[in-house]
Short mmCIF file of C-alpha atoms in Angstrom, two decimals:
data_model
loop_
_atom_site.label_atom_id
_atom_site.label_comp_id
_atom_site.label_asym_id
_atom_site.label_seq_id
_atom_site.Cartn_x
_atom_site.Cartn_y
_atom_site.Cartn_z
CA UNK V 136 0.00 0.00 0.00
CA UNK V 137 1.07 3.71 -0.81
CA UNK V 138 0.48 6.57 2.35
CA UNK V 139 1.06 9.79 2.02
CA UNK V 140 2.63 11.17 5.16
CA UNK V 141 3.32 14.73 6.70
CA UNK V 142 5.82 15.42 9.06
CA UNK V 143 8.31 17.25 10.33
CA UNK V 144 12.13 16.84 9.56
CA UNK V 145 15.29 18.86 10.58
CA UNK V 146 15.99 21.13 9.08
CA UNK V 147 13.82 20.92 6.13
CA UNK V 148 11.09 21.58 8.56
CA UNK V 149 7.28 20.50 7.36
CA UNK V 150 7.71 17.73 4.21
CA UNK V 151 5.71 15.56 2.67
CA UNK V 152 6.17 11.88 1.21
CA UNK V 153 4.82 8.79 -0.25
CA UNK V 154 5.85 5.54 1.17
CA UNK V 155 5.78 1.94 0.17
CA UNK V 156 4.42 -0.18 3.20
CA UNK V 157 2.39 -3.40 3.61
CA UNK V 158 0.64 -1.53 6.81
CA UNK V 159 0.38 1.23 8.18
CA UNK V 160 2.22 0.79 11.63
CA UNK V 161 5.19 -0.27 8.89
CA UNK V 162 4.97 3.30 7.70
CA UNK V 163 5.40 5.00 10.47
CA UNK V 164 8.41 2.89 11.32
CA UNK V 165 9.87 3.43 7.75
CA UNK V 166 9.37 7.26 8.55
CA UNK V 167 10.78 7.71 11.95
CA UNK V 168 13.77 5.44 10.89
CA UNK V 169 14.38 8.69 8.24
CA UNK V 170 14.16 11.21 11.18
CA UNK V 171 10.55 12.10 10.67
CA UNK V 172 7.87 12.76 13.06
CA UNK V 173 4.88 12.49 11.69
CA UNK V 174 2.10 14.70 11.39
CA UNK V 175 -0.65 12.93 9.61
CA UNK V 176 -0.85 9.87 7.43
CA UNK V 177 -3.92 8.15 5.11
CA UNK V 178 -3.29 5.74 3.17
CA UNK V 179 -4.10 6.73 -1.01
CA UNK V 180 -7.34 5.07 -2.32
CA UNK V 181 -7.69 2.24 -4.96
CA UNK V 182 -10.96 1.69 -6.64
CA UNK V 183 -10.02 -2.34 -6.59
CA UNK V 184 -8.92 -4.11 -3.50
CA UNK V 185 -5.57 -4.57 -2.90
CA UNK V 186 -5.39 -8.78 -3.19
CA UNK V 187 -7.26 -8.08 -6.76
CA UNK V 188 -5.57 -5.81 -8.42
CA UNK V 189 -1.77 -6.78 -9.47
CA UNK V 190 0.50 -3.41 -10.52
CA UNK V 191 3.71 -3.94 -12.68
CA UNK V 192 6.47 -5.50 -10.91
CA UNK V 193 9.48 -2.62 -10.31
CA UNK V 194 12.04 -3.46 -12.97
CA UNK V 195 14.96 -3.96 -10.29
CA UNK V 196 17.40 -5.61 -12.43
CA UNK V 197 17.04 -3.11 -15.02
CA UNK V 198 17.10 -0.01 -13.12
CA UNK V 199 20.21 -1.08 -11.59
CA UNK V 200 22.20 -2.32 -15.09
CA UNK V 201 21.37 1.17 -16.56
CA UNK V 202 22.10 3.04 -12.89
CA UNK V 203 25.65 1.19 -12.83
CA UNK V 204 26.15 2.42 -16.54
CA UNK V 205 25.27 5.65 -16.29
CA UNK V 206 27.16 6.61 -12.66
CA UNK V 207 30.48 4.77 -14.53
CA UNK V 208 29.86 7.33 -17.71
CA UNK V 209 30.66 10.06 -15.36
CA UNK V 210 27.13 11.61 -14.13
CA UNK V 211 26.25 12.41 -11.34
CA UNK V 212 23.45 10.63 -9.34
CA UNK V 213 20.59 12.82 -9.37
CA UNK V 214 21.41 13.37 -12.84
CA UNK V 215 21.64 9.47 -13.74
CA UNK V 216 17.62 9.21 -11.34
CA UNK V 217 16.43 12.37 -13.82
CA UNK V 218 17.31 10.62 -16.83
CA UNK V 219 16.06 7.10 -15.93
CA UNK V 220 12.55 9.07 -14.84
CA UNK V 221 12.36 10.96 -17.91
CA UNK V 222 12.34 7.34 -20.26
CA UNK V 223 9.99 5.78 -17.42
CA UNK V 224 6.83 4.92 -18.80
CA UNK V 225 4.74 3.27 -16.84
CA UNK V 226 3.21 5.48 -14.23
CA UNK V 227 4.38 3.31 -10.99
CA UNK V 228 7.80 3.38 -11.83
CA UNK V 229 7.94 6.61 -12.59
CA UNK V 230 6.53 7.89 -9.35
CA UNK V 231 8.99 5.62 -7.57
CA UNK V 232 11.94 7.37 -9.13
CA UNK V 233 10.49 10.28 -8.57
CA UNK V 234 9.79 10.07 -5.03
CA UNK V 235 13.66 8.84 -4.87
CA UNK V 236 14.92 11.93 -6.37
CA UNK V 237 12.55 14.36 -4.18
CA UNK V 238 14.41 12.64 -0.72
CA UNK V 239 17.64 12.86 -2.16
CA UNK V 240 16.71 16.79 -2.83
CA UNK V 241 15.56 16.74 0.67
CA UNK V 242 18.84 15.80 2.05
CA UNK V 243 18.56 12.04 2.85
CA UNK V 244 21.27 9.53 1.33
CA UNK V 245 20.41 6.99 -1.22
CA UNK V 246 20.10 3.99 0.97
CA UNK V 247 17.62 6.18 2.95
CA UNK V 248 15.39 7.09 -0.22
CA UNK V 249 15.32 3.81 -1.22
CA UNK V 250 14.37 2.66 1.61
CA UNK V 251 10.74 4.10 1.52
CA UNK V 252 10.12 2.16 -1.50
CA UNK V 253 10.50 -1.57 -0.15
CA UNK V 254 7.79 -2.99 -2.49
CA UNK V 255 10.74 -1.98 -4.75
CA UNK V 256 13.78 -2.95 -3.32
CA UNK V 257 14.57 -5.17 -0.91
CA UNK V 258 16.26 -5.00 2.44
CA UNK V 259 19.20 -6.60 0.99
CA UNK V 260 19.09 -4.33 -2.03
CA UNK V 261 19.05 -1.38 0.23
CA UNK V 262 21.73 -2.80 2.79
CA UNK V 263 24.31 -3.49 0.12
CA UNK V 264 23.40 0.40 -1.49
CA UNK V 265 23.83 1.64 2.45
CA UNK V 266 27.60 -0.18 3.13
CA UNK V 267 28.72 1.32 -0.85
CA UNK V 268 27.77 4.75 1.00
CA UNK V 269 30.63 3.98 3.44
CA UNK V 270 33.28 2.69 0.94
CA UNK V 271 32.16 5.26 -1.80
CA UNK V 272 32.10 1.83 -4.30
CA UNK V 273 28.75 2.13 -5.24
CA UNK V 274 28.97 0.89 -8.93
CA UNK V 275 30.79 -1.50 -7.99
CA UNK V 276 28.08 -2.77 -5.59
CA UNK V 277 25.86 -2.64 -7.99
CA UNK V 278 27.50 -4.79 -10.69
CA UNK V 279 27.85 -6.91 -8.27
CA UNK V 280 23.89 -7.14 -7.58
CA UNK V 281 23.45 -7.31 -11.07
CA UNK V 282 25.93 -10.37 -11.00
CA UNK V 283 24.00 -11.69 -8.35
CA UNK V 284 20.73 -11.44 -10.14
CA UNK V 285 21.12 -12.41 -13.66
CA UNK V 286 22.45 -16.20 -11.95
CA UNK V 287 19.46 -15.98 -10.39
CA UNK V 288 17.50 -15.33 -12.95
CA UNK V 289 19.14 -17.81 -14.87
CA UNK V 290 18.70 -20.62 -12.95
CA UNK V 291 15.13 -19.81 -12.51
CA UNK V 292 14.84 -19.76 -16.44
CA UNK V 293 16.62 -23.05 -17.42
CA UNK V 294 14.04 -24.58 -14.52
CA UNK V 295 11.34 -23.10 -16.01
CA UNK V 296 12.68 -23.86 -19.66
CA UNK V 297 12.66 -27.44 -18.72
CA UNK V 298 9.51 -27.78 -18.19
CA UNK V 299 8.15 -25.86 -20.91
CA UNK V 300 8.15 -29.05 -23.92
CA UNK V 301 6.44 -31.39 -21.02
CA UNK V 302 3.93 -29.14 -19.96
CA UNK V 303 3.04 -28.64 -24.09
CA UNK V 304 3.49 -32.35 -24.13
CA UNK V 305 0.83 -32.98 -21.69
CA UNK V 306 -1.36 -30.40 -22.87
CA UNK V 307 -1.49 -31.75 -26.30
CA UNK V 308 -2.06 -35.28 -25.03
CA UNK V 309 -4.98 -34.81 -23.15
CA UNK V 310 -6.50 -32.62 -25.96
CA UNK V 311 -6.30 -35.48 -27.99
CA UNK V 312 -7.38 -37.84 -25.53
CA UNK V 313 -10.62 -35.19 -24.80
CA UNK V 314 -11.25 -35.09 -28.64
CA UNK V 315 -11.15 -39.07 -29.19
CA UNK V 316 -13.60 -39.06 -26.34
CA UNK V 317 -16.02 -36.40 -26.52
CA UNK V 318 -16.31 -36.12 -30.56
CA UNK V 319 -14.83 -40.16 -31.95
CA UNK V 320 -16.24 -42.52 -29.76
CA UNK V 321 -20.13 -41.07 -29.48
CA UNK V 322 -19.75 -41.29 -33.46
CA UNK V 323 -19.23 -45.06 -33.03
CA UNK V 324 -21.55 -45.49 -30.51
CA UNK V 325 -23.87 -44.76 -33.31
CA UNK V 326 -22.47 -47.02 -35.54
CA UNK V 327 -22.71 -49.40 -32.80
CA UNK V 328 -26.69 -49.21 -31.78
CA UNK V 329 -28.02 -51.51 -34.78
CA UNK V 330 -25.46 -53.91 -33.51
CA UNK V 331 -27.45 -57.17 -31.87
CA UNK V 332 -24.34 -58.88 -30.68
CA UNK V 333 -23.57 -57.12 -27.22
CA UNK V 334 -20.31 -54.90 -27.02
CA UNK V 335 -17.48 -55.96 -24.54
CA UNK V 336 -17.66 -54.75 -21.11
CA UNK V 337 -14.69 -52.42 -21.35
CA UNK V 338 -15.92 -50.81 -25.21
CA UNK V 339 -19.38 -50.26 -22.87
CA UNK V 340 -17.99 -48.27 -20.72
CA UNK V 341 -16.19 -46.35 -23.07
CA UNK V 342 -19.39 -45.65 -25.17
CA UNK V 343 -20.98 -44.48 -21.71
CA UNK V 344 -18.21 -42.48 -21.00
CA UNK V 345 -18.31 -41.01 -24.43
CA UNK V 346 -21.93 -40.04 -24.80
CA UNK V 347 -21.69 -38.37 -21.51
CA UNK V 348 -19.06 -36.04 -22.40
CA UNK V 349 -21.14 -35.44 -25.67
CA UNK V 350 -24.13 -34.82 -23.98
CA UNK V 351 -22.53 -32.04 -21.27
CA UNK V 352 -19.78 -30.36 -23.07
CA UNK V 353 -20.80 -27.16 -21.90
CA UNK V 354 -20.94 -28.09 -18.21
CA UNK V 355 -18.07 -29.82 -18.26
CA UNK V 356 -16.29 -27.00 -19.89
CA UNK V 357 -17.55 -24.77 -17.60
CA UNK V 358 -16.48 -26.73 -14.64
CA UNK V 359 -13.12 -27.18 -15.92
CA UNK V 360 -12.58 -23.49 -16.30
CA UNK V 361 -13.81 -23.15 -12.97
CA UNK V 362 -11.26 -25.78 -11.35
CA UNK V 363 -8.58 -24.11 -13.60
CA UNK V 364 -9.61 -20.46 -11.98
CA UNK V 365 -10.15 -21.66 -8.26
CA UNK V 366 -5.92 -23.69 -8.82
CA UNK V 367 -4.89 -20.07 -10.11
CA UNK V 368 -6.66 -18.58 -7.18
CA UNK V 369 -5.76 -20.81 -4.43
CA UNK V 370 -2.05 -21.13 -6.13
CA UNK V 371 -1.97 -16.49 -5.04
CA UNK V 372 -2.48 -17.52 -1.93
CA UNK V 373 0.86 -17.44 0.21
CA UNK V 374 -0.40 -19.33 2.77
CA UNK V 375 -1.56 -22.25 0.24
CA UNK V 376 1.69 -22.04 -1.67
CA UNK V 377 3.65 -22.33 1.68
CA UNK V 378 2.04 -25.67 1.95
CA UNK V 379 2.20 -26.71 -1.22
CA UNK V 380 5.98 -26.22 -0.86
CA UNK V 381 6.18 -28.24 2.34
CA UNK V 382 4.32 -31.07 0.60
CA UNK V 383 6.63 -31.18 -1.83
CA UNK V 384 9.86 -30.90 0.25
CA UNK V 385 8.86 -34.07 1.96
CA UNK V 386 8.46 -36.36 -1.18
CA UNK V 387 11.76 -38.23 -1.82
CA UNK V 388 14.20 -37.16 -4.53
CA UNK V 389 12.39 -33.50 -4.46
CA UNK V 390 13.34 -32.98 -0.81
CA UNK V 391 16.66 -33.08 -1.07
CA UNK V 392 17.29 -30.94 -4.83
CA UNK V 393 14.98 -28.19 -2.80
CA UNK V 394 17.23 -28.48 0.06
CA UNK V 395 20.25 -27.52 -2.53
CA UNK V 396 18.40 -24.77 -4.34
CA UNK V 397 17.39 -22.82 -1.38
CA UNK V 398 21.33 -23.42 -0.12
CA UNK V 399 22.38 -22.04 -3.60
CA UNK V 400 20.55 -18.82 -2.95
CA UNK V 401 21.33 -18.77 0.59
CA UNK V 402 25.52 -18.66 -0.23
CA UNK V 403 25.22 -16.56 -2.89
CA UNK V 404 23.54 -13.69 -1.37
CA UNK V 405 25.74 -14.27 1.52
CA UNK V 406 28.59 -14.04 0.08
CA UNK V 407 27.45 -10.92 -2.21
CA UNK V 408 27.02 -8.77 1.09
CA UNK V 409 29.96 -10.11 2.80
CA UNK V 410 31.58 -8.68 -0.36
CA UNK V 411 29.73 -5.81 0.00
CA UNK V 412 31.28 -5.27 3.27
CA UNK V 413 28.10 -6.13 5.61
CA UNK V 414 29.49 -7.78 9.05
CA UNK V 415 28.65 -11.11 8.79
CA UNK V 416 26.02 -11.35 11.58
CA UNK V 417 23.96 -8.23 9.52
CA UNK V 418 24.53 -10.25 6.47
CA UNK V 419 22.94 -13.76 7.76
CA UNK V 420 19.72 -11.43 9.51
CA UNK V 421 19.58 -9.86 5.80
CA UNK V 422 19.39 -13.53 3.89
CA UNK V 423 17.35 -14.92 6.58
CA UNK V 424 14.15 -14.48 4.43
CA UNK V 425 15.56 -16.85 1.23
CA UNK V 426 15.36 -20.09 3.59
CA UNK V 427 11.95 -21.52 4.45
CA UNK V 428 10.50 -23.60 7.46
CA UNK V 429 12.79 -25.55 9.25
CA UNK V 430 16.09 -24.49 7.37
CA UNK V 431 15.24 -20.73 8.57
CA UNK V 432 15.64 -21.83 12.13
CA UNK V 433 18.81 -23.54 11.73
CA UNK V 434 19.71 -20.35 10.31
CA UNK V 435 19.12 -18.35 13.40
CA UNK V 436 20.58 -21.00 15.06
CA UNK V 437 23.81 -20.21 13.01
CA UNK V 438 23.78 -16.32 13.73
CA UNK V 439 23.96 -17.48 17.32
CA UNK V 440 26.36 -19.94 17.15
CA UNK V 441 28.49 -17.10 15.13
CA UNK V 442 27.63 -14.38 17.92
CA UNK V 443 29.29 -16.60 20.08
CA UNK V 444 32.76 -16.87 18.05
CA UNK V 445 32.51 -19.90 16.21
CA UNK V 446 33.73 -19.55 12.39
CA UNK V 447 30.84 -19.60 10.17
CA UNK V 448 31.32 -23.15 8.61
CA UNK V 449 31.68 -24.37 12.21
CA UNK V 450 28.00 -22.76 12.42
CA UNK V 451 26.42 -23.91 9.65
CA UNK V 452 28.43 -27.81 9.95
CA UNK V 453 26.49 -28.08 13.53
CA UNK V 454 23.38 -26.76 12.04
CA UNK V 455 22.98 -28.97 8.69
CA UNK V 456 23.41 -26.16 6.49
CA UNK V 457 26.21 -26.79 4.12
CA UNK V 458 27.72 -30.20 2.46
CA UNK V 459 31.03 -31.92 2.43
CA UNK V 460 32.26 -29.84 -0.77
CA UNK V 461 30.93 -26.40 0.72
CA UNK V 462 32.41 -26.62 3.96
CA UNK V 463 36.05 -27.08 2.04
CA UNK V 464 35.25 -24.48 0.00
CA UNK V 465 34.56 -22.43 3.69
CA UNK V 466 37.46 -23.10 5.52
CA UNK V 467 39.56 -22.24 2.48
CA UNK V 468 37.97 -18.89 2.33
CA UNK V 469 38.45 -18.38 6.00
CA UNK V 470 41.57 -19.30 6.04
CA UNK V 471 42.43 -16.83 3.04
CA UNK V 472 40.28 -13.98 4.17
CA UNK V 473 37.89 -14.73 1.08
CA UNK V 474 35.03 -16.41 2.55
CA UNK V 475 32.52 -14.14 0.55
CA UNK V 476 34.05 -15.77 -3.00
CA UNK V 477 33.87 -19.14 -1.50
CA UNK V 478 30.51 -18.89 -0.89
CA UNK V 479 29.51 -17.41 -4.24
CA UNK V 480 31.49 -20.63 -5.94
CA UNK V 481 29.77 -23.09 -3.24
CA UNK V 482 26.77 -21.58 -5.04
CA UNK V 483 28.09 -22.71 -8.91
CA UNK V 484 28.68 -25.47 -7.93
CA UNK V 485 25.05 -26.34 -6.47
CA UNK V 486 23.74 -24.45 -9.14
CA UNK V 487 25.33 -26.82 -11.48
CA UNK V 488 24.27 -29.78 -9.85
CA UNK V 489 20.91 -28.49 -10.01
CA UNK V 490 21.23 -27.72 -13.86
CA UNK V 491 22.18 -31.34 -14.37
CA UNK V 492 19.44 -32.89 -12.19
CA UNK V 493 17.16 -30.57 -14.47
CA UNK V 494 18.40 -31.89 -17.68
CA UNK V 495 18.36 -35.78 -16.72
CA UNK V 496 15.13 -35.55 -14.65
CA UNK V 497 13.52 -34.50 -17.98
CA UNK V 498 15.81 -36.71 -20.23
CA UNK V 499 14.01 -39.29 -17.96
CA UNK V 500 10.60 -37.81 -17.59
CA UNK V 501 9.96 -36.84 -21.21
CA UNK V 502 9.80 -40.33 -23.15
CA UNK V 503 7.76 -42.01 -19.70
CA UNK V 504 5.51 -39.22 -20.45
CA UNK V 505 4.98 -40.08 -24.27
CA UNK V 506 4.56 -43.66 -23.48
CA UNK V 507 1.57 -43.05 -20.83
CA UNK V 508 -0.13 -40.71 -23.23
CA UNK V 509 0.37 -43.28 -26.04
CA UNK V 510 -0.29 -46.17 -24.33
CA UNK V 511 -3.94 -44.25 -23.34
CA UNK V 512 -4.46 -43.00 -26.65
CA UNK V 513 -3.85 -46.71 -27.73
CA UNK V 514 -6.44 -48.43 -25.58
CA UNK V 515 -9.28 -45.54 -26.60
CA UNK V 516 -8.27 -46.82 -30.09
CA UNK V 517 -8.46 -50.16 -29.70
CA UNK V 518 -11.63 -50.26 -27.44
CA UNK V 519 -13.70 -48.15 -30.15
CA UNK V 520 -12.41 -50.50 -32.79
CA UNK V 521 -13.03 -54.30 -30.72
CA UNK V 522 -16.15 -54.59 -31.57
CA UNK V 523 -15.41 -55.03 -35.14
CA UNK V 524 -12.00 -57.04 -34.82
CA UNK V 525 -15.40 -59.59 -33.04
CA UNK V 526 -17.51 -59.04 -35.31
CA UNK V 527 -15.12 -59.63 -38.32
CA UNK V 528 -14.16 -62.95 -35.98
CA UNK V 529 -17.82 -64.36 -35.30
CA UNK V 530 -18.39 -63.81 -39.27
CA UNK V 531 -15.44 -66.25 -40.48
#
């Protein structure tokens, strides 16, 4: 939700702003952490409620590949925010900049502005901008997001790429399976009604089945649309996904290339802000939000064990939170005072295994898939056609 808030700030005395914040109460705490005191706040109006209506996701990625650009060409930064604002088009986005270069105008530092936006960017986003303020690095930081991000990204692509020809696969399948049903077999059903001889049990039911898809097309279409709406619905809901994820970390095989995937994203964002110069107990509070369930509370169980002045694979050996490989990668970085590069190529090299688990799981899953859909496409075939094969028998 957006609020528009009016306060007072030394020494620019009465302002105004717009801030990014899933409550109010967050808000006001996003305000007061930038020195405000706030005078009034409401919260701007939407026609549709906020779970219905879905606004353009902020282009993070981008912004920050043309920010890093533009800062290395020599501008300066509320010149590079002007010139990004000016190409904006969509209305959101453009606002967002605009309320960025308004705090920076204001006096606040660039962490600070965009940290009113967190729809936008996220804590670690904001954290990594707030240490380059220190070290005076900031395009560096930044190409290194943007390193961070496009692996990412990719990995998240070449999942999704995967199953892109088995999804089609299945699709077309049951299409044909649907049109064989509904459309073939009540066609030789008709053929089939001057027929004296009865029709085998299993070509019976297949008739039956046929000439009640027929008969309720519409219904059934209807219905399916429905179920198909209510999965896309139910799918929005975080609380449903959460559980849908659980589920699925417990079956075997699944359980364990989760377990890797979430540890990929875990050591590389670590090790980004430990290269970003974050202490190392800010840093694991920062990632804390990647891990789900049960792996989030070994997590906190590592930022204590750290607290306490073990070495970090120490923490995450007694907590389950690494592998053999990984925690030789560790204590090499510790041991060379590059723990944050170790980390980042822990995460290759899980992101690697993952690619390859990927690629055979669907090496594997693609020609079992074609077999099922033949083999069913094969009995609808022969079941329409067994009444003649015994009717061409009992006539010899």
């Amino acid at each position: 939700m957006r609020f528009h808030i009016k306060a007072v700030r030394k020494p620019a005395g009465i302002v105004e702003a717009v801030l990014d914040a899933p409550s109010q109460a967050d808000a006001m705490r996003i305000a007061r952490a930038q020195g405000m005191h706030v005078l009034s706040i409401a919260a701007q109006q939407n026609w549709l409620p906020a779970r219905h209506r879905r606004e353009p996701a902020f282009p993070l990625l981008l912004f920050t590949q043309e920010l890093a650009t533009l800062l290395r060409a020599g501008l300066s930064l509320i010149d590079t925010l002007e010139s990004l604002a000016d190409k904006e088009q969509q209305p959101q986005h453009k606002r967002v900049l605009d309320d960025i270069k308004r705090a920076l105008h204001e006096g606040r530092s660039f962490s600070q502005a965009l940290g009113q936006a967190p729809s936008a960017f996220p804590n670690l986003y904001v954290a990594l901008v707030r240490s380059s303020e220190r070290t005076g690095e900031l395009a560096e930081t930044l190409s290194r997001f943007i390193a961070y991000q496009v692996q990412i990204d990719q990995v998240k692509k070449s999942i999704a790429s995967a199953s892109i020809y088995p999804a089609l696969l299945l699709t077309v399948g049951t299409a044909v399976m649907l049109f064989l049903l509904g459309y073939v077999v009540p066609k030789f059903s008709v053929v089939y009604e001057g027929i004296e001889r009865p029709l085998p049990w299993l070509s019976q039911m297949l008739m039956l089945w046929g000439r009640f898809l027929a008969a309720h097309q519409a219904a059934l279409a209807i219905g399916a649309c429905g179920a198909i709406a209510l999965c896309w619905f139910a799918l929005r809901q975080p609380g449903l996904r959460e559980q849908l994820g659980r589920t699925l970390a417990r079956l075997p095989g699944i359980r364990e290339r989760i377990f890797l995937y979430q540890l990929a994203r875990f050591y590389r964002s670590l090790g980004m802000t430990l290269q970003g110069g974050i202490p190392i107990i800010a840093a694991l509070d920062m990632v804390q939000g990647l891990l789900k369930g049960a792996m989030r509370e070994r997590l906190r169980q590592v930022s204590v064990h750290v607290s306490e002045g073990h070495s970090l694979s120490h923490a995450l050996e007694e907590s389950n939170l690494t592998t053999p490989i990984a925690l030789k990668l560790l204590r090499a970085g510790e041991r060379s005072g590059n723990l944050g590069q170790m980390l980042e190529r822990a995460a290759d090299f899980y992101d690697e295994e993952m690619a390859r688990w990927v690629d055979w799981f669907v090496k594997l899953f693609e020609p079992i898939l074609m077999t099922v859909i033949g083999v069913l496409i094969g009995i609808i075939v022969v079941l329409m056609y067994l009444p003649i094969f015994e009717l061409a028998g009992s006539i010899q």
